[in-house]
Amino acid sequence: QVQLVESGGGLVQAGDSLKLSCVPSGFSLSNVVVAWFRQAPGKEREYVAAITWSGSSRAYADSVKGRFTISGDNAKKTVYLQMNSLKPEDTAVYYCAANRAIAVSTRTTSMYAYWGRGTQVTVSS
């Protein structure tokens, strides 16, 4: 059973920070890329950031560079998304996604084989 379980979402004020977690299970983590996507109401799902399981490569969308940091903890088998200086436009459902043998710069949703159910992040102005 393949699973990606996200957690850490919530309601915060603009300028606050939030840390999301993604725990994958049920599939091999060898050469895996884990990414965060987000989808706001009425908007298409968009790429946020991605990381190789080894942590050797990371990539970010321009909209979050300098504010968000993606990282991993191999011992805990968890990928994190540290979100700082949150803005109302960051409000969205955040999804964890994964696949193997792809680049961290891959931004097309169809290229990711595994998806979590999402966690809501709401940033008030």
Coordinates of C-alpha atoms in Angstrom, one line a residue, residues 12 38-41 86-94 120-124:
V12 CA -1.7 31.4 10.7
R38 CA -0.2 23.4 -3.7
Q39 CA -3.6 24.2 -5.0
A40 CA -5.6 27.3 -4.1
P41 CA -9.4 27.5 -4.7
L86 CA 3.9 33.4 4.9
K87 CA 1.6 35.5 2.7
P88 CA -2.1 35.3 2.1
E89 CA -1.4 34.1 -1.4
D90 CA 0.3 31.1 0.1
T91 CA -3.1 29.9 1.2
A92 CA -3.8 26.5 -0.4
V93 CA -4.0 22.8 0.1
Y94 CA -0.5 21.5 0.2
Q120 CA -4.7 22.9 4.4
V121 CA -2.6 26.0 5.0
T122 CA -4.5 29.2 5.5
V123 CA -2.8 32.6 5.9
S124 CA -4.9 35.5 7.1

